[in-house]
PDB file of C-alpha atoms in Angstrom:
ATOM      1  CA  UNK A 231    -114.648-162.726 -80.911  1.00  0.00           C
ATOM      2  CA  UNK A 232    -111.777-164.687 -82.513  1.00  0.00           C
ATOM      3  CA  UNK A 233    -110.530-161.671 -84.463  1.00  0.00           C
ATOM      4  CA  UNK A 234    -110.371-159.524 -81.319  1.00  0.00           C
ATOM      5  CA  UNK A 235    -108.473-162.275 -79.517  1.00  0.00           C
ATOM      6  CA  UNK A 236    -105.993-162.530 -82.392  1.00  0.00           C
ATOM      7  CA  UNK A 237    -105.480-158.742 -82.422  1.00  0.00           C
ATOM      8  CA  UNK A 238    -105.027-158.719 -78.637  1.00  0.00           C
ATOM      9  CA  UNK A 239    -102.503-161.584 -78.851  1.00  0.00           C
ATOM     10  CA  UNK A 240    -100.609-159.815 -81.660  1.00  0.00           C
ATOM     11  CA  UNK A 241    -100.428-156.552 -79.726  1.00  0.00           C
ATOM     12  CA  UNK A 242     -99.417-158.348 -76.539  1.00  0.00           C
ATOM     13  CA  UNK A 243     -96.385-160.155 -78.017  1.00  0.00           C
ATOM     14  CA  UNK A 244     -93.170-158.262 -77.408  1.00  0.00           C
ATOM     15  CA  UNK A 245     -90.685-161.112 -77.766  1.00  0.00           C
ATOM     16  CA  UNK A 246     -90.733-161.838 -81.505  1.00  0.00           C
ATOM     17  CA  UNK A 247     -88.444-159.397 -83.358  1.00  0.00           C
ATOM     18  CA  UNK A 248     -90.556-159.508 -86.551  1.00  0.00           C
ATOM     19  CA  UNK A 249     -93.781-158.800 -84.687  1.00  0.00           C
ATOM     20  CA  UNK A 250     -91.989-156.150 -82.675  1.00  0.00           C
ATOM     21  CA  UNK A 251     -90.722-154.355 -85.775  1.00  0.00           C
ATOM     22  CA  UNK A 252     -94.149-154.585 -87.452  1.00  0.00           C
ATOM     23  CA  UNK A 253     -95.779-153.014 -84.387  1.00  0.00           C
ATOM     24  CA  UNK A 254     -93.007-150.407 -84.247  1.00  0.00           C
ATOM     25  CA  UNK A 255     -93.814-149.455 -87.834  1.00  0.00           C
ATOM     26  CA  UNK A 256     -97.565-149.296 -87.099  1.00  0.00           C
ATOM     27  CA  UNK A 257     -97.009-147.146 -83.995  1.00  0.00           C
ATOM     28  CA  UNK A 258     -94.545-145.055 -85.958  1.00  0.00           C
ATOM     29  CA  UNK A 259     -97.143-144.531 -88.687  1.00  0.00           C
ATOM     30  CA  UNK A 260     -99.590-143.241 -86.098  1.00  0.00           C
ATOM     31  CA  UNK A 261     -96.903-140.886 -84.794  1.00  0.00           C
ATOM     32  CA  UNK A 262     -96.106-139.777 -88.363  1.00  0.00           C
ATOM     33  CA  UNK A 263     -99.786-138.954 -88.938  1.00  0.00           C
ATOM     34  CA  UNK A 264     -99.717-136.803 -85.783  1.00  0.00           C
ATOM     35  CA  UNK A 265     -96.445-135.191 -86.905  1.00  0.00           C
ATOM     36  CA  UNK A 266     -97.511-134.582 -90.511  1.00  0.00           C
ATOM     37  CA  UNK A 267    -100.921-133.210 -89.556  1.00  0.00           C
ATOM     38  CA  UNK A 268     -99.386-130.698 -87.172  1.00  0.00           C
ATOM     39  CA  UNK A 269     -96.542-129.922 -89.580  1.00  0.00           C
ATOM     40  CA  UNK A 270     -98.634-129.186 -92.642  1.00  0.00           C
ATOM     41  CA  UNK A 271    -101.405-127.333 -90.839  1.00  0.00           C
ATOM     42  CA  UNK A 272     -98.847-125.090 -89.159  1.00  0.00           C
ATOM     43  CA  UNK A 273     -96.743-124.752 -92.348  1.00  0.00           C
ATOM     44  CA  UNK A 274     -99.823-123.598 -94.189  1.00  0.00           C
ATOM     45  CA  UNK A 275    -101.746-121.603 -91.574  1.00  0.00           C
ATOM     46  CA  UNK A 276     -99.458-120.490 -88.731  1.00  0.00           C
ATOM     47  CA  UNK A 277     -95.802-120.396 -89.775  1.00  0.00           C
ATOM     48  CA  UNK A 278     -95.580-120.268 -93.599  1.00  0.00           C
ATOM     49  CA  UNK A 279     -93.166-122.908 -94.751  1.00  0.00           C
ATOM     50  CA  UNK A 280     -94.403-124.137 -98.130  1.00  0.00           C
ATOM     51  CA  UNK A 281     -93.101-123.041-101.508  1.00  0.00           C
ATOM     52  CA  UNK A 282     -94.712-122.925-104.924  1.00  0.00           C
ATOM     53  CA  UNK A 283     -94.221-126.269-106.653  1.00  0.00           C
ATOM     54  CA  UNK A 284     -94.231-128.237-103.403  1.00  0.00           C
ATOM     55  CA  UNK A 285     -96.584-131.237-103.750  1.00  0.00           C
ATOM     56  CA  UNK A 286     -98.576-130.242-100.659  1.00  0.00           C
ATOM     57  CA  UNK A 287     -98.815-126.655-101.938  1.00  0.00           C
ATOM     58  CA  UNK A 288    -100.207-128.007-105.193  1.00  0.00           C
ATOM     59  CA  UNK A 289    -102.783-130.070-103.268  1.00  0.00           C
ATOM     60  CA  UNK A 290    -103.806-127.047-101.176  1.00  0.00           C
ATOM     61  CA  UNK A 291    -104.151-124.916-104.299  1.00  0.00           C
ATOM     62  CA  UNK A 292    -106.056-127.689-106.105  1.00  0.00           C
ATOM     63  CA  UNK A 293    -108.577-127.614-103.231  1.00  0.00           C
ATOM     64  CA  UNK A 294    -109.089-123.899-103.897  1.00  0.00           C
ATOM     65  CA  UNK A 295    -106.949-122.463-101.108  1.00  0.00           C
ATOM     66  CA  UNK A 296    -103.779-120.426-101.358  1.00  0.00           C
ATOM     67  CA  UNK A 297    -100.456-120.296 -99.584  1.00  0.00           C
ATOM     68  CA  UNK A 298     -98.502-117.279 -98.453  1.00  0.00           C
ATOM     69  CA  UNK A 299     -95.097-117.051-100.125  1.00  0.00           C
ATOM     70  CA  UNK A 300     -92.172-116.136 -97.884  1.00  0.00           C
ATOM     71  CA  UNK A 301     -88.392-115.904 -98.408  1.00  0.00           C
ATOM     72  CA  UNK A 302     -86.212-119.013 -97.990  1.00  0.00           C
ATOM     73  CA  UNK A 303     -84.729-117.713 -94.718  1.00  0.00           C
ATOM     74  CA  UNK A 304     -88.223-117.405 -93.217  1.00  0.00           C
ATOM     75  CA  UNK A 305     -89.081-120.896 -94.459  1.00  0.00           C
ATOM     76  CA  UNK A 306     -85.957-122.335 -92.798  1.00  0.00           C
ATOM     77  CA  UNK A 307     -86.759-120.532 -89.501  1.00  0.00           C
ATOM     78  CA  UNK A 308     -90.421-121.558 -89.590  1.00  0.00           C
ATOM     79  CA  UNK A 309     -89.409-125.141 -90.371  1.00  0.00           C
ATOM     80  CA  UNK A 310     -87.559-125.258 -87.038  1.00  0.00           C
ATOM     81  CA  UNK A 311     -90.428-123.687 -85.105  1.00  0.00           C
ATOM     82  CA  UNK A 312     -92.967-126.109 -86.525  1.00  0.00           C
ATOM     83  CA  UNK A 313     -90.726-129.122 -85.949  1.00  0.00           C
ATOM     84  CA  UNK A 314     -90.528-128.281 -82.219  1.00  0.00           C
ATOM     85  CA  UNK A 315     -94.317-128.605 -81.927  1.00  0.00           C
ATOM     86  CA  UNK A 316     -94.235-131.782 -84.029  1.00  0.00           C
ATOM     87  CA  UNK A 317     -91.434-133.252 -81.926  1.00  0.00           C
ATOM     88  CA  UNK A 318     -93.335-132.852 -78.677  1.00  0.00           C
ATOM     89  CA  UNK A 319     -96.653-134.214 -79.944  1.00  0.00           C
ATOM     90  CA  UNK A 320     -95.297-137.103 -81.996  1.00  0.00           C
ATOM     91  CA  UNK A 321     -92.817-138.254 -79.352  1.00  0.00           C
ATOM     92  CA  UNK A 322     -95.390-138.320 -76.592  1.00  0.00           C
ATOM     93  CA  UNK A 323     -97.612-140.339 -78.918  1.00  0.00           C
ATOM     94  CA  UNK A 324     -94.917-142.813 -79.934  1.00  0.00           C
ATOM     95  CA  UNK A 325     -93.525-143.212 -76.402  1.00  0.00           C
ATOM     96  CA  UNK A 326     -96.912-144.233 -75.032  1.00  0.00           C
ATOM     97  CA  UNK A 327     -97.536-146.601 -77.959  1.00  0.00           C
ATOM     98  CA  UNK A 328     -94.031-148.112 -77.733  1.00  0.00           C
ATOM     99  CA  UNK A 329     -94.406-148.798 -74.017  1.00  0.00           C
ATOM    100  CA  UNK A 330     -97.885-150.277 -74.430  1.00  0.00           C
ATOM    101  CA  UNK A 331     -97.373-152.383 -77.557  1.00  0.00           C
ATOM    102  CA  UNK A 332     -93.799-152.646 -78.805  1.00  0.00           C
ATOM    103  CA  UNK A 333     -90.922-152.793 -76.350  1.00  0.00           C
ATOM    104  CA  UNK A 334     -90.536-154.572 -73.042  1.00  0.00           C
ATOM    105  CA  UNK A 335     -89.927-152.005 -70.297  1.00  0.00           C
ATOM    106  CA  UNK A 336     -87.730-152.769 -67.327  1.00  0.00           C
ATOM    107  CA  UNK A 337     -84.182-152.208 -68.495  1.00  0.00           C
ATOM    108  CA  UNK A 338     -84.219-148.872 -66.661  1.00  0.00           C
ATOM    109  CA  UNK A 339     -86.454-147.234 -64.085  1.00  0.00           C
ATOM    110  CA  UNK A 340     -89.401-145.452 -65.740  1.00  0.00           C
ATOM    111  CA  UNK A 341     -88.021-141.911 -65.257  1.00  0.00           C
ATOM    112  CA  UNK A 342     -84.614-142.925 -66.670  1.00  0.00           C
ATOM    113  CA  UNK A 343     -86.319-144.766 -69.542  1.00  0.00           C
ATOM    114  CA  UNK A 344     -88.307-141.634 -70.412  1.00  0.00           C
ATOM    115  CA  UNK A 345     -85.218-139.431 -70.144  1.00  0.00           C
ATOM    116  CA  UNK A 346     -83.238-141.732 -72.458  1.00  0.00           C
ATOM    117  CA  UNK A 347     -86.147-142.048 -74.885  1.00  0.00           C
ATOM    118  CA  UNK A 348     -86.616-138.306 -75.214  1.00  0.00           C
ATOM    119  CA  UNK A 349     -82.858-137.583 -75.211  1.00  0.00           C
ATOM    120  CA  UNK A 350     -82.338-139.948 -78.124  1.00  0.00           C
ATOM    121  CA  UNK A 351     -85.386-138.513 -79.863  1.00  0.00           C
ATOM    122  CA  UNK A 352     -84.075-134.987 -79.257  1.00  0.00           C
ATOM    123  CA  UNK A 353     -80.655-135.765 -80.750  1.00  0.00           C
ATOM    124  CA  UNK A 354     -82.234-137.358 -83.832  1.00  0.00           C
ATOM    125  CA  UNK A 355     -84.659-134.409 -84.021  1.00  0.00           C
ATOM    126  CA  UNK A 356     -81.894-131.784 -83.857  1.00  0.00           C
ATOM    127  CA  UNK A 357     -79.742-133.526 -86.449  1.00  0.00           C
ATOM    128  CA  UNK A 358     -82.693-134.227 -88.711  1.00  0.00           C
ATOM    129  CA  UNK A 359     -84.170-130.745 -88.453  1.00  0.00           C
ATOM    130  CA  UNK A 360     -80.787-129.189 -89.146  1.00  0.00           C
ATOM    131  CA  UNK A 361     -80.428-131.470 -92.179  1.00  0.00           C
ATOM    132  CA  UNK A 362     -83.969-130.629 -93.364  1.00  0.00           C
ATOM    133  CA  UNK A 363     -83.416-126.889 -93.123  1.00  0.00           C
ATOM    134  CA  UNK A 364     -80.023-127.276 -94.843  1.00  0.00           C
ATOM    135  CA  UNK A 365     -81.633-129.170 -97.719  1.00  0.00           C
ATOM    136  CA  UNK A 366     -84.305-126.478 -98.071  1.00  0.00           C
ATOM    137  CA  UNK A 367     -82.058-123.449 -97.718  1.00  0.00           C
ATOM    138  CA  UNK A 368     -78.820-124.570 -99.400  1.00  0.00           C
ATOM    139  CA  UNK A 369     -79.806-127.415-101.687  1.00  0.00           C
ATOM    140  CA  UNK A 370     -83.083-125.959-102.968  1.00  0.00           C
ATOM    141  CA  UNK A 371     -85.225-128.914-101.905  1.00  0.00           C
ATOM    142  CA  UNK A 372     -88.956-128.478-101.525  1.00  0.00           C
ATOM    143  CA  UNK A 373     -90.150-128.648 -97.926  1.00  0.00           C
ATOM    144  CA  UNK A 374     -92.021-131.919 -98.478  1.00  0.00           C
ATOM    145  CA  UNK A 375     -89.008-133.724 -99.935  1.00  0.00           C
ATOM    146  CA  UNK A 376     -86.744-132.565 -97.097  1.00  0.00           C
ATOM    147  CA  UNK A 377     -89.422-133.534 -94.560  1.00  0.00           C
ATOM    148  CA  UNK A 378     -89.825-137.047 -96.003  1.00  0.00           C
ATOM    149  CA  UNK A 379     -86.087-137.664 -96.349  1.00  0.00           C
ATOM    150  CA  UNK A 380     -85.450-136.717 -92.725  1.00  0.00           C
ATOM    151  CA  UNK A 381     -88.506-138.706 -91.604  1.00  0.00           C
ATOM    152  CA  UNK A 382     -87.206-141.958 -93.106  1.00  0.00           C
ATOM    153  CA  UNK A 383     -83.741-141.348 -91.694  1.00  0.00           C
ATOM    154  CA  UNK A 384     -85.265-140.843 -88.254  1.00  0.00           C
ATOM    155  CA  UNK A 385     -87.382-144.003 -88.391  1.00  0.00           C
ATOM    156  CA  UNK A 386     -84.401-146.317 -88.652  1.00  0.00           C
ATOM    157  CA  UNK A 387     -82.084-144.470 -86.280  1.00  0.00           C
ATOM    158  CA  UNK A 388     -84.790-144.123 -83.613  1.00  0.00           C
ATOM    159  CA  UNK A 389     -85.740-147.813 -83.835  1.00  0.00           C
ATOM    160  CA  UNK A 390     -82.159-149.002 -83.386  1.00  0.00           C
ATOM    161  CA  UNK A 391     -81.392-146.602 -80.549  1.00  0.00           C
ATOM    162  CA  UNK A 392     -84.667-147.227 -78.717  1.00  0.00           C
ATOM    163  CA  UNK A 393     -84.374-150.992 -79.035  1.00  0.00           C
ATOM    164  CA  UNK A 394     -80.749-151.305 -77.975  1.00  0.00           C
ATOM    165  CA  UNK A 395     -80.336-148.386 -75.554  1.00  0.00           C
ATOM    166  CA  UNK A 396     -83.707-147.589 -73.966  1.00  0.00           C
ATOM    167  CA  UNK A 397     -85.771-150.775 -73.739  1.00  0.00           C
ATOM    168  CA  UNK A 398     -85.004-154.427 -72.979  1.00  0.00           C
ATOM    169  CA  UNK A 399     -83.816-156.503 -75.917  1.00  0.00           C
TER     170      UNK A 399
END
């Protein structure tokens, strides 16, 4: 019973910045799992977006499956399509988790808070997705490397903007 109480107390604390950031990272990891699962399943099965040599392509091929090769322009287009689905699913996930466990609501009314949250997420999404497709199409990056680079950029910018603009400090 003591462990459950400690976990409950940890999740309930929203005032300590170190605890808050740790919970933000944990909630973000859950959102990343949602995002990555949708991204790679769709990139492999629905909207081809993986190239030969990509680490995830190598894993898929190692498991005995194959990928469909498509031109770079199709990859860049499909990257955008897939990221729209990922954006919706991962942001709903992280918003709910952030409200429940990370940030103190109340700076804005709930509808304004949600609008700000998703507006900030949308601006980071658009900039990041543009950057990811640019890296793939013009810089020759593999999809996975572009995806990870943009992901880490988004983690820090979203945290700062959500903490200081959307939720109470």
